[in-house]
mmCIF file of C-alpha atoms in Angstrom:
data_model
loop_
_atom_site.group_PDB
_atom_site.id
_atom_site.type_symbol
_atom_site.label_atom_id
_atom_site.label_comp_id
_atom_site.label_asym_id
_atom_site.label_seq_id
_atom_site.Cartn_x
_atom_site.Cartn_y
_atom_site.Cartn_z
ATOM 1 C CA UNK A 1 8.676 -6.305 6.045
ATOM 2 C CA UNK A 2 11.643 -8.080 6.419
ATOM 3 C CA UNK A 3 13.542 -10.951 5.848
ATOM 4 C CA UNK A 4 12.970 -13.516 8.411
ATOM 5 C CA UNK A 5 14.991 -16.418 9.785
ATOM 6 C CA UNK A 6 13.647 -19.394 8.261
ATOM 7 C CA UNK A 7 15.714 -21.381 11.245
ATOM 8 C CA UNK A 8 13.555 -20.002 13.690
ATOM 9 C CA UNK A 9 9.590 -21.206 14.355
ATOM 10 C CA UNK A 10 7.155 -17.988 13.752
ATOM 11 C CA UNK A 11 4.413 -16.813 15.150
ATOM 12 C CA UNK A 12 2.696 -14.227 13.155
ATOM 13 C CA UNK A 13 1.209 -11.489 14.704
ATOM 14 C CA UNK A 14 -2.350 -9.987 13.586
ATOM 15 C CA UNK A 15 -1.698 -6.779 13.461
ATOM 16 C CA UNK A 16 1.585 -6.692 11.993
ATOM 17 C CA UNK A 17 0.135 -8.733 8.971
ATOM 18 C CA UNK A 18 -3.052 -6.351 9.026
ATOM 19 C CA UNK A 19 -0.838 -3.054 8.811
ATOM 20 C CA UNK A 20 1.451 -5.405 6.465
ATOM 21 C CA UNK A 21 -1.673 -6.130 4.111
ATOM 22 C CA UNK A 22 -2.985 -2.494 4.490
ATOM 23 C CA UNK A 23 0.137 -1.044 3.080
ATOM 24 C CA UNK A 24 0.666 -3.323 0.199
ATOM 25 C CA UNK A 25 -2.925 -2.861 -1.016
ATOM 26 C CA UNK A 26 -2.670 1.124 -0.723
ATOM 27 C CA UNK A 27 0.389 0.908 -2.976
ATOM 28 C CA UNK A 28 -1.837 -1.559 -5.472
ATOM 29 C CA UNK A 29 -4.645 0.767 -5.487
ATOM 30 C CA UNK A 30 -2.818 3.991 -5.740
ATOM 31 C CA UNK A 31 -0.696 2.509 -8.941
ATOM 32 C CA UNK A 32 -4.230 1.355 -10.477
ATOM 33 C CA UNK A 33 -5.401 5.292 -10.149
ATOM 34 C CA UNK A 34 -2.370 7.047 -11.384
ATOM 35 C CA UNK A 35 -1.215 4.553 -13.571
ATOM 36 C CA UNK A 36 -4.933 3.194 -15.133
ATOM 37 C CA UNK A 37 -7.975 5.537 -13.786
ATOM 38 C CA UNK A 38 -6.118 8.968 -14.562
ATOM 39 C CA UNK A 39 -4.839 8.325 -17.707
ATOM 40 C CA UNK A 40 -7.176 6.445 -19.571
ATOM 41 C CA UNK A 41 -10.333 9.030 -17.952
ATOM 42 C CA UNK A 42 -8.330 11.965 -16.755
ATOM 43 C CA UNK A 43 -8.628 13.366 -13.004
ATOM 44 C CA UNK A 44 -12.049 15.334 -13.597
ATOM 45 C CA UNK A 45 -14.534 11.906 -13.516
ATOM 46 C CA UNK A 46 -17.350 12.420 -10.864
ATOM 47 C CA UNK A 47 -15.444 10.937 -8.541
ATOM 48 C CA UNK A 48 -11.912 12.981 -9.211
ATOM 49 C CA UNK A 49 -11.584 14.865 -6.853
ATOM 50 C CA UNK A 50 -12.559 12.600 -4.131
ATOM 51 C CA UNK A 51 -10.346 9.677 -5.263
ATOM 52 C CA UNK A 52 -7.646 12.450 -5.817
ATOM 53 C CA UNK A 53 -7.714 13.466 -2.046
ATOM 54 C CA UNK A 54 -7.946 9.408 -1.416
ATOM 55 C CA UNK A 55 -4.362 9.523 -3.362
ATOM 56 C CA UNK A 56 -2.908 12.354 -1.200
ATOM 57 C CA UNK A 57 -3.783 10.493 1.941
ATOM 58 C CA UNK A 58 -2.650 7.012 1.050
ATOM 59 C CA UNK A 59 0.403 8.873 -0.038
ATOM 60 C CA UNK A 60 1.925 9.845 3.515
ATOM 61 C CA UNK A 61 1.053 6.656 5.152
ATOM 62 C CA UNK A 62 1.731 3.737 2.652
ATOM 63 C CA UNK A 63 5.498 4.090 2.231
ATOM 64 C CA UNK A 64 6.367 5.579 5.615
ATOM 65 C CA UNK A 65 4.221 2.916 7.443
ATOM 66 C CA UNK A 66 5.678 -0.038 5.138
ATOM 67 C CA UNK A 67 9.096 1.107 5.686
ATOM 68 C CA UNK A 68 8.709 1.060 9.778
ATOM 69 C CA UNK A 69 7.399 -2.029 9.712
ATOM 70 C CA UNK A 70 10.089 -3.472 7.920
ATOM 71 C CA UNK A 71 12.505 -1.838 10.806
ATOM 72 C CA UNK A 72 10.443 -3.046 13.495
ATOM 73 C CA UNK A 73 10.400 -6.767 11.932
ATOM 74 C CA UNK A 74 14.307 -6.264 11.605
ATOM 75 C CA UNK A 75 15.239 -4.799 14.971
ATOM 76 C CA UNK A 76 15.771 -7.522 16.755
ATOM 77 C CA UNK A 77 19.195 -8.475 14.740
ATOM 78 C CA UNK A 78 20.227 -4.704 13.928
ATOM 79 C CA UNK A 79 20.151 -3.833 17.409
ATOM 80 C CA UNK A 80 23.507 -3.294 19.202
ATOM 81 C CA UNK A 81 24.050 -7.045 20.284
ATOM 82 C CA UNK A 82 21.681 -8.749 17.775
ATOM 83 C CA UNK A 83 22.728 -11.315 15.206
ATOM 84 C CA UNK A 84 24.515 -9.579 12.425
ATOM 85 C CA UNK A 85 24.857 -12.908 10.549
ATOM 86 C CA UNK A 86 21.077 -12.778 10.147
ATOM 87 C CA UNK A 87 20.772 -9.245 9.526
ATOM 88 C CA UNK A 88 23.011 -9.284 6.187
ATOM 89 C CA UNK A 89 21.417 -12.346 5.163
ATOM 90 C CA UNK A 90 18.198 -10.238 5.080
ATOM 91 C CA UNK A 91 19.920 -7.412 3.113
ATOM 92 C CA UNK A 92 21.383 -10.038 0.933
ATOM 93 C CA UNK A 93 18.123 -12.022 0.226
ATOM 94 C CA UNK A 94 16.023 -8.356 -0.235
ATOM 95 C CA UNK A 95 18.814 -7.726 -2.850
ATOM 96 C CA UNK A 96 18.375 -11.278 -4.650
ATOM 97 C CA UNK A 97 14.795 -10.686 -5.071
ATOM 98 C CA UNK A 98 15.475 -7.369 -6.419
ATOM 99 C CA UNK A 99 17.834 -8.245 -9.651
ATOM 100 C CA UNK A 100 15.426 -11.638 -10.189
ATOM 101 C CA UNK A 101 12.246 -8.968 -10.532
ATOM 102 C CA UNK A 102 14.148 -6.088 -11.908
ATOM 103 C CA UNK A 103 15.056 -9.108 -14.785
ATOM 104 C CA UNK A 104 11.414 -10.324 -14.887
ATOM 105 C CA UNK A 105 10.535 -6.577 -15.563
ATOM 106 C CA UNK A 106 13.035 -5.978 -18.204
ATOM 107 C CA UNK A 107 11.912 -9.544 -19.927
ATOM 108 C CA UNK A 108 7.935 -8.232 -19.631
ATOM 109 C CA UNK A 109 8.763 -4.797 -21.114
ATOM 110 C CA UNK A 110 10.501 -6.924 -23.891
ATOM 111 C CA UNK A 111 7.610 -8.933 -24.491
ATOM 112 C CA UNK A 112 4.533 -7.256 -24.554
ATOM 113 C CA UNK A 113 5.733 -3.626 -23.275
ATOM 114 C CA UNK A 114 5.379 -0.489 -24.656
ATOM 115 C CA UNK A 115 7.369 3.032 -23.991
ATOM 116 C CA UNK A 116 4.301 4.340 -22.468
ATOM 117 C CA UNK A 117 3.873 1.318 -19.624
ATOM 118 C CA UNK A 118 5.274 2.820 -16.137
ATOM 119 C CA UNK A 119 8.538 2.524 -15.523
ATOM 120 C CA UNK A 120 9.491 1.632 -19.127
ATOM 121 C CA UNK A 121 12.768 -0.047 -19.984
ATOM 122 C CA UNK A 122 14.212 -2.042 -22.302
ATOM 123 C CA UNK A 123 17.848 -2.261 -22.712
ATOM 124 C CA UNK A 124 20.331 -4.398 -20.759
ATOM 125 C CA UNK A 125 22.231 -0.875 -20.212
ATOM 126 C CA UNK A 126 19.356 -0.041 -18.218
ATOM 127 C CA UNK A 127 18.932 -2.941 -16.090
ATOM 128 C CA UNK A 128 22.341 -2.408 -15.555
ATOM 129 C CA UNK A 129 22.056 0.947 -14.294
ATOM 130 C CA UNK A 130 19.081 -0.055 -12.003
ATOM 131 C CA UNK A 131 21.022 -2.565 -10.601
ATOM 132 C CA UNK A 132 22.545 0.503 -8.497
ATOM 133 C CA UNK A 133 19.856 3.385 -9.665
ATOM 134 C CA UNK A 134 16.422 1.966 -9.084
ATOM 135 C CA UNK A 135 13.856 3.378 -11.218
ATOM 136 C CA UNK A 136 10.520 0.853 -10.945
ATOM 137 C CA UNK A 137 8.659 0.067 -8.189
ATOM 138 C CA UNK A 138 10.729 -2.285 -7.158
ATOM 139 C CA UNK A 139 13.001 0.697 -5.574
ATOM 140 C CA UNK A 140 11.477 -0.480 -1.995
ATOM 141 C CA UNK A 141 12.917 -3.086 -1.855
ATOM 142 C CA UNK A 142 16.466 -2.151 -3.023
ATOM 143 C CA UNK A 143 15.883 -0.031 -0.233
ATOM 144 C CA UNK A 144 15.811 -2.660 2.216
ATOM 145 C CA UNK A 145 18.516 -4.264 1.097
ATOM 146 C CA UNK A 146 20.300 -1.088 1.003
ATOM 147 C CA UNK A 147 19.405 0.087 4.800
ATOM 148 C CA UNK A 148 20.499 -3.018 6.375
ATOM 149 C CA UNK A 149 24.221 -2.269 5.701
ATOM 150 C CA UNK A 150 23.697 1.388 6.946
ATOM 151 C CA UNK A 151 22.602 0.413 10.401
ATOM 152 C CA UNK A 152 25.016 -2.298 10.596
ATOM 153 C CA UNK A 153 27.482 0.241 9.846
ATOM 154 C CA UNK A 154 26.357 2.641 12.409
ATOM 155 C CA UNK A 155 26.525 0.197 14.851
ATOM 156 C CA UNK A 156 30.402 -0.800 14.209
ATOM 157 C CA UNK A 157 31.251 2.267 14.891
ATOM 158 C CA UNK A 158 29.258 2.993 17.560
ATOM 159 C CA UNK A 159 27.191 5.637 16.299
ATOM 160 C CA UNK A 160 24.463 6.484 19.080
ATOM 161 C CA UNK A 161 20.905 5.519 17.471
ATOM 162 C CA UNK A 162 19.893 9.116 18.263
ATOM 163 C CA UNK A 163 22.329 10.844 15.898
ATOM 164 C CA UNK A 164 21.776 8.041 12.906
ATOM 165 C CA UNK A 165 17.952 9.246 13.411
ATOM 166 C CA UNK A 166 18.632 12.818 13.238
ATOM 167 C CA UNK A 167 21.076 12.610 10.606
ATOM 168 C CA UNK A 168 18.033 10.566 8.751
ATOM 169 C CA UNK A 169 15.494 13.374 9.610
ATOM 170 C CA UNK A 170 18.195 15.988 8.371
ATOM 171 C CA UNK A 171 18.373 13.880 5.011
ATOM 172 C CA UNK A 172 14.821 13.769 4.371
ATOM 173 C CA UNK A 173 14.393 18.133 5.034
ATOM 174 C CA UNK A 174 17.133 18.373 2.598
ATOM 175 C CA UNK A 175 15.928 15.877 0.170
ATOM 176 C CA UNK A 176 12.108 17.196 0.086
ATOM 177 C CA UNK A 177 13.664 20.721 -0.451
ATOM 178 C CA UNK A 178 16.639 20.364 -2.897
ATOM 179 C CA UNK A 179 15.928 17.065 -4.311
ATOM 180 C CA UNK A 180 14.514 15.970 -7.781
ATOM 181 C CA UNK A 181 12.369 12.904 -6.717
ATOM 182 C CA UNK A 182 13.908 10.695 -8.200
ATOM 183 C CA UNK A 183 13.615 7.155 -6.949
ATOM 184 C CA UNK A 184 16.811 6.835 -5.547
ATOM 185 C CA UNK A 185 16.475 10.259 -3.758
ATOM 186 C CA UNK A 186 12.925 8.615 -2.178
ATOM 187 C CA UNK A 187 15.283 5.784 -0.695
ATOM 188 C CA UNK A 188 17.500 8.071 1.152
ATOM 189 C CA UNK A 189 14.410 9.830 2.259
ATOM 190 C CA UNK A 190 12.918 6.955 3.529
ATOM 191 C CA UNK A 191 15.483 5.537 5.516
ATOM 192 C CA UNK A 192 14.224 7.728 8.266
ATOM 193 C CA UNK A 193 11.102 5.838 8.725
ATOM 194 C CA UNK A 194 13.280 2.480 8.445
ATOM 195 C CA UNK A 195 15.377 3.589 10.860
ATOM 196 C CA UNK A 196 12.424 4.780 13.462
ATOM 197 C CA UNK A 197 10.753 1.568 13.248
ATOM 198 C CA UNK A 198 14.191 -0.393 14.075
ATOM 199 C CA UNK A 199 15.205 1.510 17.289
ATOM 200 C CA UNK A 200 11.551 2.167 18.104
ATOM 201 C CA UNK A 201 10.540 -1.335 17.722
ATOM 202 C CA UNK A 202 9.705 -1.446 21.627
ATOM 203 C CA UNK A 203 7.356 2.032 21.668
ATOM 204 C CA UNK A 204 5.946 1.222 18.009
ATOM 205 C CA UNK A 205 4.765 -2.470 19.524
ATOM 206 C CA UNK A 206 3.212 -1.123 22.637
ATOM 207 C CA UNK A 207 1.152 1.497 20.465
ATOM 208 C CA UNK A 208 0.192 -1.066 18.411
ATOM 209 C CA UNK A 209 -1.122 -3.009 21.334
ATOM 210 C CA UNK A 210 -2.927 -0.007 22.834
ATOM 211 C CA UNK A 211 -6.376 0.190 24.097
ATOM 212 C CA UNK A 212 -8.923 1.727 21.642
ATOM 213 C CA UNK A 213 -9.226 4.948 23.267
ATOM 214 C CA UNK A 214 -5.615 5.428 22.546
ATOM 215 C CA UNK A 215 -5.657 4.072 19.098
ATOM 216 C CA UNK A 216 -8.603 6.501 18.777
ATOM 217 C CA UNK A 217 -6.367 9.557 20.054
ATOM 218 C CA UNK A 218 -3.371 8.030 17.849
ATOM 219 C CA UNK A 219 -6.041 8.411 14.556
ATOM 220 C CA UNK A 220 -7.268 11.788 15.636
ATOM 221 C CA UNK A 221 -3.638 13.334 15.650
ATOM 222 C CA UNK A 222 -3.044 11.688 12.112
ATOM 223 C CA UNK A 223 -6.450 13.373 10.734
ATOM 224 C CA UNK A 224 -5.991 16.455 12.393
ATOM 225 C CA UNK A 225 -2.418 16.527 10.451
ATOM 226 C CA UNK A 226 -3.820 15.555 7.269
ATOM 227 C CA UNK A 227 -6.668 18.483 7.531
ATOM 228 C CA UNK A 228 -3.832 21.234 8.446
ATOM 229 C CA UNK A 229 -2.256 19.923 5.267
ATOM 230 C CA UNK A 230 -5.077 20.842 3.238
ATOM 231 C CA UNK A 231 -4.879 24.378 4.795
ATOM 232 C CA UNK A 232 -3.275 27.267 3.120
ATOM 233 C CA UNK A 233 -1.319 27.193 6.434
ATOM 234 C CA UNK A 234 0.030 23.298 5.969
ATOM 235 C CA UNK A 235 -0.056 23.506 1.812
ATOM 236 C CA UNK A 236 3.403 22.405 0.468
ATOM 237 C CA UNK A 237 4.668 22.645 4.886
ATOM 238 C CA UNK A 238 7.589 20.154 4.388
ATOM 239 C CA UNK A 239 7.080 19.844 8.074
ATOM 240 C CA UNK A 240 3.727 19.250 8.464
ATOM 241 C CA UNK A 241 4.458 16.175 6.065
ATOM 242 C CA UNK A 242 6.887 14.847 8.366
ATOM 243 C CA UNK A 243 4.807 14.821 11.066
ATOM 244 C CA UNK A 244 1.814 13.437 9.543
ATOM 245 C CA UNK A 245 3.752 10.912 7.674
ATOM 246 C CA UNK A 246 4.893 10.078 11.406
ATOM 247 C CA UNK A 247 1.884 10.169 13.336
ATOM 248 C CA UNK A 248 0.227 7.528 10.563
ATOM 249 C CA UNK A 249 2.617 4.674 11.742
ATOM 250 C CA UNK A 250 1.621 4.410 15.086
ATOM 251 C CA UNK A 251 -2.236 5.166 14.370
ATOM 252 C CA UNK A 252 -1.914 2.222 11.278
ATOM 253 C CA UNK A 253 -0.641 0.079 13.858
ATOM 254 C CA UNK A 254 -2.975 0.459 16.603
ATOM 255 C CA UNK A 255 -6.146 0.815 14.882
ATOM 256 C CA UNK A 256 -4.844 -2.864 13.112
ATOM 257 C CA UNK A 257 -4.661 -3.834 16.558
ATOM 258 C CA UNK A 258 -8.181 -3.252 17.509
ATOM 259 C CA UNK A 259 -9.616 -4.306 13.760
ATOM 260 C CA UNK A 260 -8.304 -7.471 14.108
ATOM 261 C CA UNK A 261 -9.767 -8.478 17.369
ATOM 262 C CA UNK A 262 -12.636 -9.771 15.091
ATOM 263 C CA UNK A 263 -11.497 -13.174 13.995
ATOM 264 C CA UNK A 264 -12.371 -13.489 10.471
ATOM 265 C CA UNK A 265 -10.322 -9.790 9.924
ATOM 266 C CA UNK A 266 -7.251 -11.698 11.278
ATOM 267 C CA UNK A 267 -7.270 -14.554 9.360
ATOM 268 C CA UNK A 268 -7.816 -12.141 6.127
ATOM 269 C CA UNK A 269 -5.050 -10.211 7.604
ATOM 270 C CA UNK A 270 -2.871 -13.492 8.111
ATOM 271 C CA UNK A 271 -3.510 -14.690 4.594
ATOM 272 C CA UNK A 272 -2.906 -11.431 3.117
ATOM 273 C CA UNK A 273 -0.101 -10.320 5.069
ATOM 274 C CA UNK A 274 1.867 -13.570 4.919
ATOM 275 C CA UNK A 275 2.006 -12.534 1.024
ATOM 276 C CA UNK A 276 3.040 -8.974 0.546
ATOM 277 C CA UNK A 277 5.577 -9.748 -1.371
ATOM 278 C CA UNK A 278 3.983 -11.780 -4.522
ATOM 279 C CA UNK A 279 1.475 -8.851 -4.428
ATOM 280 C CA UNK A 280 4.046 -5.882 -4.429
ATOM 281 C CA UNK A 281 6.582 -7.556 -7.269
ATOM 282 C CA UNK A 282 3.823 -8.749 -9.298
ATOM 283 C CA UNK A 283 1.108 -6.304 -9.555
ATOM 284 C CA UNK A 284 3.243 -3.848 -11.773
ATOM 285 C CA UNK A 285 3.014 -7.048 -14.690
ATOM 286 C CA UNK A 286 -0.354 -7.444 -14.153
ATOM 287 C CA UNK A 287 -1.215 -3.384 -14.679
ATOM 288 C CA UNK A 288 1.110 -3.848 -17.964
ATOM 289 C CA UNK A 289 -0.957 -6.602 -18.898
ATOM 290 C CA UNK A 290 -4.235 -4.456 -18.721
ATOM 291 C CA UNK A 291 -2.611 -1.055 -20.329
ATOM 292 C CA UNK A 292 -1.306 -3.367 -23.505
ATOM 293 C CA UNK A 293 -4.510 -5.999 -23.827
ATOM 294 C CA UNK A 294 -7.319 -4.192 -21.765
ATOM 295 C CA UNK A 295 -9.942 -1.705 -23.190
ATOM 296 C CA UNK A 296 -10.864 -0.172 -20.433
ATOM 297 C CA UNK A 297 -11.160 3.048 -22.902
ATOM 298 C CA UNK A 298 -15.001 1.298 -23.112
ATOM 299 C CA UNK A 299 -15.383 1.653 -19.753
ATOM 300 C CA UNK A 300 -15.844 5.644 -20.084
ATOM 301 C CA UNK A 301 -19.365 6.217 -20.443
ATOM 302 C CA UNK A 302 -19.489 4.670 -16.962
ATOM 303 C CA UNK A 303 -17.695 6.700 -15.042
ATOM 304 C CA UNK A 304 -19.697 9.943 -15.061
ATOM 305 C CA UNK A 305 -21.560 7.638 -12.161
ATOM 306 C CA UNK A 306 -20.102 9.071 -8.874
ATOM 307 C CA UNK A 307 -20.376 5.255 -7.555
ATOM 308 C CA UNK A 308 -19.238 3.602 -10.699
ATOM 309 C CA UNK A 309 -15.946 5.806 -10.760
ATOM 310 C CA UNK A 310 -15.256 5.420 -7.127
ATOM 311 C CA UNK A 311 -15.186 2.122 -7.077
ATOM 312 C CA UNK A 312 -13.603 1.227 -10.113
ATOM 313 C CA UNK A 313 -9.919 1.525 -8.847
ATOM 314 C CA UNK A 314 -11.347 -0.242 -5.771
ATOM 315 C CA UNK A 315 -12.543 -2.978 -7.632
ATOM 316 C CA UNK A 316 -9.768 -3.341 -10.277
ATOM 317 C CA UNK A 317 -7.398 -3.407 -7.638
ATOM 318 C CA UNK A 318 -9.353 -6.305 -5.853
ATOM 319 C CA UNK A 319 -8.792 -8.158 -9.232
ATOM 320 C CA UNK A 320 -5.101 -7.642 -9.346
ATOM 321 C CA UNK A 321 -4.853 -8.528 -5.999
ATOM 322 C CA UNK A 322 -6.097 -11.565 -6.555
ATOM 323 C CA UNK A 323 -4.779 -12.401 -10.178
ATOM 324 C CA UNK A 324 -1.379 -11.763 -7.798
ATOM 325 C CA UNK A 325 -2.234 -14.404 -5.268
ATOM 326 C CA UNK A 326 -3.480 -16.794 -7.926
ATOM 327 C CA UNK A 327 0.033 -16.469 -9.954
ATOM 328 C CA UNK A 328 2.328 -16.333 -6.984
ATOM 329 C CA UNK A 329 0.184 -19.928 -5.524
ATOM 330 C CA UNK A 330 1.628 -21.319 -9.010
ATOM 331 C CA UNK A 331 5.483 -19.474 -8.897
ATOM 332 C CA UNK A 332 6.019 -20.928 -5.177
ATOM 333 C CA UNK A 333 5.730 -24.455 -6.471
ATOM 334 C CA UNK A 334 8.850 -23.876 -8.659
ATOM 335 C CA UNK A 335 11.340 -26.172 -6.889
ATOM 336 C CA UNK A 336 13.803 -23.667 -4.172
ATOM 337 C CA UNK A 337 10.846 -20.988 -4.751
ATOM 338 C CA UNK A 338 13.604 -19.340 -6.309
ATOM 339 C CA UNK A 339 11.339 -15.854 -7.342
ATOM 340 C CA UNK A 340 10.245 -14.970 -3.743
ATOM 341 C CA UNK A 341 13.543 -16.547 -1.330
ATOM 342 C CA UNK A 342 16.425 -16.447 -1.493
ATOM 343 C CA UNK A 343 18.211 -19.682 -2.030
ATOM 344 C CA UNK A 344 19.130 -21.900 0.925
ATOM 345 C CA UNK A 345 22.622 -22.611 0.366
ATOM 346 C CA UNK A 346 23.215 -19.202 0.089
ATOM 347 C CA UNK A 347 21.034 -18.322 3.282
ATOM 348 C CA UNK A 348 22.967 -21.180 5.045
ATOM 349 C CA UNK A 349 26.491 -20.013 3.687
ATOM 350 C CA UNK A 350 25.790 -16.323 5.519
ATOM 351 C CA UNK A 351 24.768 -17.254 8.439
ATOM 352 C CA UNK A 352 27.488 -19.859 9.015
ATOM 353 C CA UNK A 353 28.227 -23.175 10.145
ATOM 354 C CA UNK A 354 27.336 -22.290 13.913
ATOM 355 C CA UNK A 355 23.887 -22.067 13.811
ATOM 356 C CA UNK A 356 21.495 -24.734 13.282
ATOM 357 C CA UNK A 357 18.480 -25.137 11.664
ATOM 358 C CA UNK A 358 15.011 -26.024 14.012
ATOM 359 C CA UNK A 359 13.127 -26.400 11.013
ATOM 360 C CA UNK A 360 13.507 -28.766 8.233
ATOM 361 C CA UNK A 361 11.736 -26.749 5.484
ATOM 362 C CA UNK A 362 11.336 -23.074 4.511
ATOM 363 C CA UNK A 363 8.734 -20.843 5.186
ATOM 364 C CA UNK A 364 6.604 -20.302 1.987
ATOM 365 C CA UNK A 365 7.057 -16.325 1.410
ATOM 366 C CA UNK A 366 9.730 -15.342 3.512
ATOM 367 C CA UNK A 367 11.362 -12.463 2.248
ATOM 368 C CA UNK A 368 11.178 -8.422 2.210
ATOM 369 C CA UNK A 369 7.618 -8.042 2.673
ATOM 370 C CA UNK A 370 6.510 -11.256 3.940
ATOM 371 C CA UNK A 371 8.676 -11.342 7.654
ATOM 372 C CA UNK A 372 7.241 -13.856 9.990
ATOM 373 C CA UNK A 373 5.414 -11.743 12.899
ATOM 374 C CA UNK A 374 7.682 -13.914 15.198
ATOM 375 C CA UNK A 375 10.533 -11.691 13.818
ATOM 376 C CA UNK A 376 8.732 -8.468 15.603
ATOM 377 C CA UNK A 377 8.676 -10.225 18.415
ATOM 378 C CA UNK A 378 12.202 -10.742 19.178
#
């Protein structure tokens, strides 16, 4: 979930890519239900309630488990002794991509936008503004970009990796309790999750490699959270959140360990994985596309069918997916792949003259959500 060194040969691991992929399509499908299911058929359809508690449960893992992944993909150079060099250069390509999409955004919403598409602007005052308040979806990766710096920070001045994550855990109380959930607000919340995945990078990779019975305890802790949640006990327990929000990144991790021991999972997981990021930056255009041009208003009578309505987000976010793959197989050919890597010289100028390239081209996809596995591995 980071962005890795294209001067260094990857090897991509399974279930990195497979947790990777996982995340990424949880954010896809829970955009297509809040932002496409609820309000063109409302959350009482035969299958409301069910997809509704699908929502709440995708909710504590996607970002949390996204966001550790990105830390444990970055560890390696935020560590105390790791390459610094490469670490800003991964802030400062995350960053790139950010103001190129938050642009592409503001020239979609221009086009063929309306005030009612999600995250609706259309001023340059506001892309402006975003370049330092994110307010699309786009606000995970300004995250990244953002975190990077904080860490590095932390470790010039020697702050013991304990206290950063405590401070982080004391920021994300606070924040759930006094904030306004605002985008911006959900970075600094986040960081905590960043921040586990970086200095627990060692304990996060041998749970992911753990034997099923342990992936299997790993999952039952996670469930077991999510049902107290649904208790009158665990209802609106900022605590209980935490925890479970947690407890999903090791059990994501594991139990895409022991998934993709079946071959033809892992190579889905490889090809999805290895392109997180066309998915996540383009699948907002592609849901604008639908709300201004689709009809899916004629899909209503359908969806008193428990099984038509439960799969329709599933499906329609299938089609996305792959409308996202299709697009971003025809973006990469632009010459630099300027719209998903940051440019060489730039990459080249950061990391300075010392080190030298093994490779003679770039890795196709390598930046915030598309780290080579190789990167987890140290």
């Amino acid at each position: 979930m980071t962005t890795s060194d294209n001067s260094t040969p990857t090897v991509r691991l399974p279930w990195a890519d497979a947790t990777r992929g996982a995340g990424v399509i949880a954010v896809v499908v829970f955009h297509v239900l809040i932002w496409v299911h609820d309000p063109v058929f409302g959350t009482e359809t035969a299958a409301g309630p069910v997809l509704s508690r699908v929502n709440a449960l995708l909710g504590t893992l996607r970002m949390p488990v996204l966001f550790a992944l990105a830390g444990i993909l970055a560890s390696p150079s935020l560590i105390r002794g790791g390459d610094a060099r490469k670490a800003l250069s991964r802030s400062v390509s995350s960053y790139y991509l950010y103001v190129v999409w938050l642009l592409i955004y503001l020239l979609l919403f221009l086009l063929v936008g309306t005030p009612g598409s999600p995250h609706y602007f259309d001023s340059l005052n506001g892309f402006l503004t975003q370049l330092v308040v994110p307010d699309t979806t786009l606000w995970f990766i300004f995250a990244l970009a953002v975190y990077i710096p904080v860490v590095l920070a932390a470790r010039a001045i020697r702050l013991p990796p304990p206290v950063l994550l405590v401070l982080a855990v004391v920021v994300w109380f606070v924040l759930q309790s006094e904030g306004d959930g605002s985008l911006l607000e959900r970075c600094a919340e986040h960081f905590v999750f960043f921040a586990s995945g970086v200095f627990g990078a060692a304990a996060l990779r041998r749970a992911a490699a753990a034997p099923l019975w342990l992936a299997g305890l790993f999952s039952a802790v996670f469930l077991a959270l999510m049902a107290l949640r649904t208790t009158d006990l665990g209802a609106q327990n900022e605590a209980l959140e935490f925890m479970s929000s947690l407890a999903s990144i090791p059990a994501m991790a594991a139990v895409a360990h022991q998934v993709c021991r079946i071959a033809p999972v892992a190579r889905a997981a490889g090809f999805i994985g290895a392109r997180t990021l066309p998915v996540y930056v383009l699948h907002p255009v592609v849901i604008v596309c639908i709300l201004v041009f689709g009809r899916q208003e004629a899909l209503g009578q359908f969806v008193d069918s428990f099984v038509v309505d439960a799969l329709y987000p599933l499906v329609l976010s299938a089609v996305i997916i792959v409308v996202c793959l299709t697009a971003e197989n025809l973006l990469a050919r632009i010459p630099g792949n300027p719209l998903f890597a940051l440019p060489e010289s730039v990459r080249r100028r950061i990391l300075g003259p010392r080190r030298q390239d093994t490779t003679a081209t770039r890795r196709r996809g390598s930046a915030p959500l598309d780290a080579g596995a190789g990167a987890a591995g140290g």
